[in-house]
């Protein structure tokens, strides 16, 4: 890559700083990970605050103007690099909150005590998202300390409610959009295609998360004395859930597919061209068959088609031995993964209509609408995308593949709506990083490559 501008001339100084700093960057990341900033559990509120302060102080030490912005929930950290005239502004988003984790969930080691093993760092938050967003902080630090300042304007927005789909970030965007104006947005909170195959994610699914509570008799009943005369809410709930799919694996809710953006021929060709071994995939997951919507491949089904899954189901008795109870109530948590053009509120309404239609007689129900996010597909033929691809090529040693992923990152929709820019999703993780599960990990080499890619990306964006 020829040094085409002033920023690239300083690249070797930045690169040397990054090389020299590797050990320290990892130690600092470990310190951030040791803070158990679990956003879902109020007992960890002091920890989420401590993580926010850690991020603010780190940004401050690098020479950014950083502050904590209070919300009704967990705080948001904003950091700004010194202004450089005539250069674009990049918004870097990350989340310092993590999913709950207890050693008893099946972890090999303590979840909040990072352990290095086989080139990976094992801990909750290692890849989702502390290890990933921290790459951008260290990249910015390198420019500040060794490159004479950042070659572009950078605004950091690191929040603490991503894992709980908090409404506070939306409020923040609605109120402060003017202060977040940017030309590019970048997020590292997704995955590479495979080890040695970096990826840029150009599509994410959206989400519509609901809870369905079914009420029957006012108290639990003896199923021998009352079964047959009184509707069982657990039976009713199962019937409703069973009605959500047809036997072709499609969601059987009227209107569900109305707005679904169809997969273009070129996308189907790209999916088919990606290196993917179905039998190895089955083996890794420990399943005999892969199933889903008829007419689509596994890769299409898990990243570019809408789905419905139940996440939890309760009611009645599930302790040891039998108990012949006809339960008074039952409940389920479920969600729909959405694709572009589907509106999560419209999907929630369609679900309401469906339940009204199929709910058996003799029970009542309530539906709670938890959170939503739109599905997104971003432009791939843009200067920002080209800059990201060059930067990844330099840092990872090969050009990234373009992929769509099945997970959701709600802020991408907020950035599009309020700031009118597409987000570049530059994920440094791997598909087997165990996010939201025991033994979460992040490759240490990818951590350092991510830092280098971010640093290079800032240079590639400079005019
Ligand atoms: N980093 C993930 C999303 C992700 C995972 C994107 C894998 C691409 C590939 C993110 O932190 C997450 O878990 N999001 C939630 C969304 C939410 C509203 C709770 C999700 O997708 O379930
Ligand atoms: Zn997550």
PDB file of N, CA and C in Angstrom, residues 31 41 85 90 159 180 186 194 207 223 228 257 295 324 332 371 376 445:
ATOM      1  N   UNK A  31      -7.712  -6.094  32.995  1.00  0.00           N
ATOM      2  CA  UNK A  31      -8.254  -5.284  34.104  1.00  0.00           C
ATOM      3  C   UNK A  31      -9.700  -4.863  33.830  1.00  0.00           C
ATOM      4  N   UNK A  41     -28.191  -7.461  35.951  1.00  0.00           N
ATOM      5  CA  UNK A  41     -28.337  -7.740  37.379  1.00  0.00           C
ATOM      6  C   UNK A  41     -28.032  -6.501  38.222  1.00  0.00           C
ATOM      7  N   UNK A  85      -9.120  19.868  11.486  1.00  0.00           N
ATOM      8  CA  UNK A  85      -9.885  20.535  10.424  1.00  0.00           C
ATOM      9  C   UNK A  85      -9.870  19.751   9.124  1.00  0.00           C
ATOM     10  N   UNK A  90     -15.444   9.933  12.585  1.00  0.00           N
ATOM     11  CA  UNK A  90     -15.827   8.528  12.731  1.00  0.00           C
ATOM     12  C   UNK A  90     -16.437   8.322  14.110  1.00  0.00           C
ATOM     13  N   UNK A 159     -21.434   2.218  25.520  1.00  0.00           N
ATOM     14  CA  UNK A 159     -22.616   2.186  26.405  1.00  0.00           C
ATOM     15  C   UNK A 159     -22.658   0.938  27.278  1.00  0.00           C
ATOM     16  N   UNK A 180     -23.578  13.884  17.842  1.00  0.00           N
ATOM     17  CA  UNK A 180     -22.987  12.619  17.393  1.00  0.00           C
ATOM     18  C   UNK A 180     -22.767  12.606  15.876  1.00  0.00           C
ATOM     19  N   UNK A 186     -18.436   2.927  13.053  1.00  0.00           N
ATOM     20  CA  UNK A 186     -17.794   1.613  13.046  1.00  0.00           C
ATOM     21  C   UNK A 186     -18.083   0.885  14.358  1.00  0.00           C
ATOM     22  N   UNK A 194     -13.876 -17.159   9.647  1.00  0.00           N
ATOM     23  CA  UNK A 194     -13.214 -18.347  10.208  1.00  0.00           C
ATOM     24  C   UNK A 194     -11.804 -17.910  10.598  1.00  0.00           C
ATOM     25  N   UNK A 207     -34.696  -7.852  15.601  1.00  0.00           N
ATOM     26  CA  UNK A 207     -35.250  -8.659  16.680  1.00  0.00           C
ATOM     27  C   UNK A 207     -36.584  -8.083  17.145  1.00  0.00           C
ATOM     28  N   UNK A 223     -55.174 -32.493  38.867  1.00  0.00           N
ATOM     29  CA  UNK A 223     -55.503 -32.770  37.466  1.00  0.00           C
ATOM     30  C   UNK A 223     -56.472 -33.945  37.338  1.00  0.00           C
ATOM     31  N   UNK A 228     -59.881 -32.115  32.220  1.00  0.00           N
ATOM     32  CA  UNK A 228     -60.987 -32.524  31.361  1.00  0.00           C
ATOM     33  C   UNK A 228     -62.127 -31.528  31.399  1.00  0.00           C
ATOM     34  N   UNK A 257     -44.376 -12.604   6.379  1.00  0.00           N
ATOM     35  CA  UNK A 257     -43.371 -12.474   5.309  1.00  0.00           C
ATOM     36  C   UNK A 257     -43.646 -11.298   4.365  1.00  0.00           C
ATOM     37  N   UNK A 295     -36.381 -24.484   1.246  1.00  0.00           N
ATOM     38  CA  UNK A 295     -36.054 -23.653   0.096  1.00  0.00           C
ATOM     39  C   UNK A 295     -34.844 -22.757   0.288  1.00  0.00           C
ATOM     40  N   UNK A 324     -49.265 -34.356  40.049  1.00  0.00           N
ATOM     41  CA  UNK A 324     -50.378 -34.281  39.101  1.00  0.00           C
ATOM     42  C   UNK A 324     -51.120 -32.964  39.256  1.00  0.00           C
ATOM     43  N   UNK A 332     -44.028 -18.010  28.440  1.00  0.00           N
ATOM     44  CA  UNK A 332     -42.936 -18.284  27.499  1.00  0.00           C
ATOM     45  C   UNK A 332     -42.283 -16.972  27.088  1.00  0.00           C
ATOM     46  N   UNK A 371     -38.190  -5.857  23.571  1.00  0.00           N
ATOM     47  CA  UNK A 371     -37.425  -4.873  22.806  1.00  0.00           C
ATOM     48  C   UNK A 371     -37.337  -5.279  21.350  1.00  0.00           C
ATOM     49  N   UNK A 376     -30.731  -5.008   9.265  1.00  0.00           N
ATOM     50  CA  UNK A 376     -30.026  -4.026   8.443  1.00  0.00           C
ATOM     51  C   UNK A 376     -29.183  -4.696   7.367  1.00  0.00           C
ATOM     52  N   UNK A 445      -4.166 -13.031  19.354  1.00  0.00           N
ATOM     53  CA  UNK A 445      -3.578 -12.539  18.096  1.00  0.00           C
ATOM     54  C   UNK A 445      -4.595 -11.655  17.360  1.00  0.00           C
TER      55      UNK A 445
END
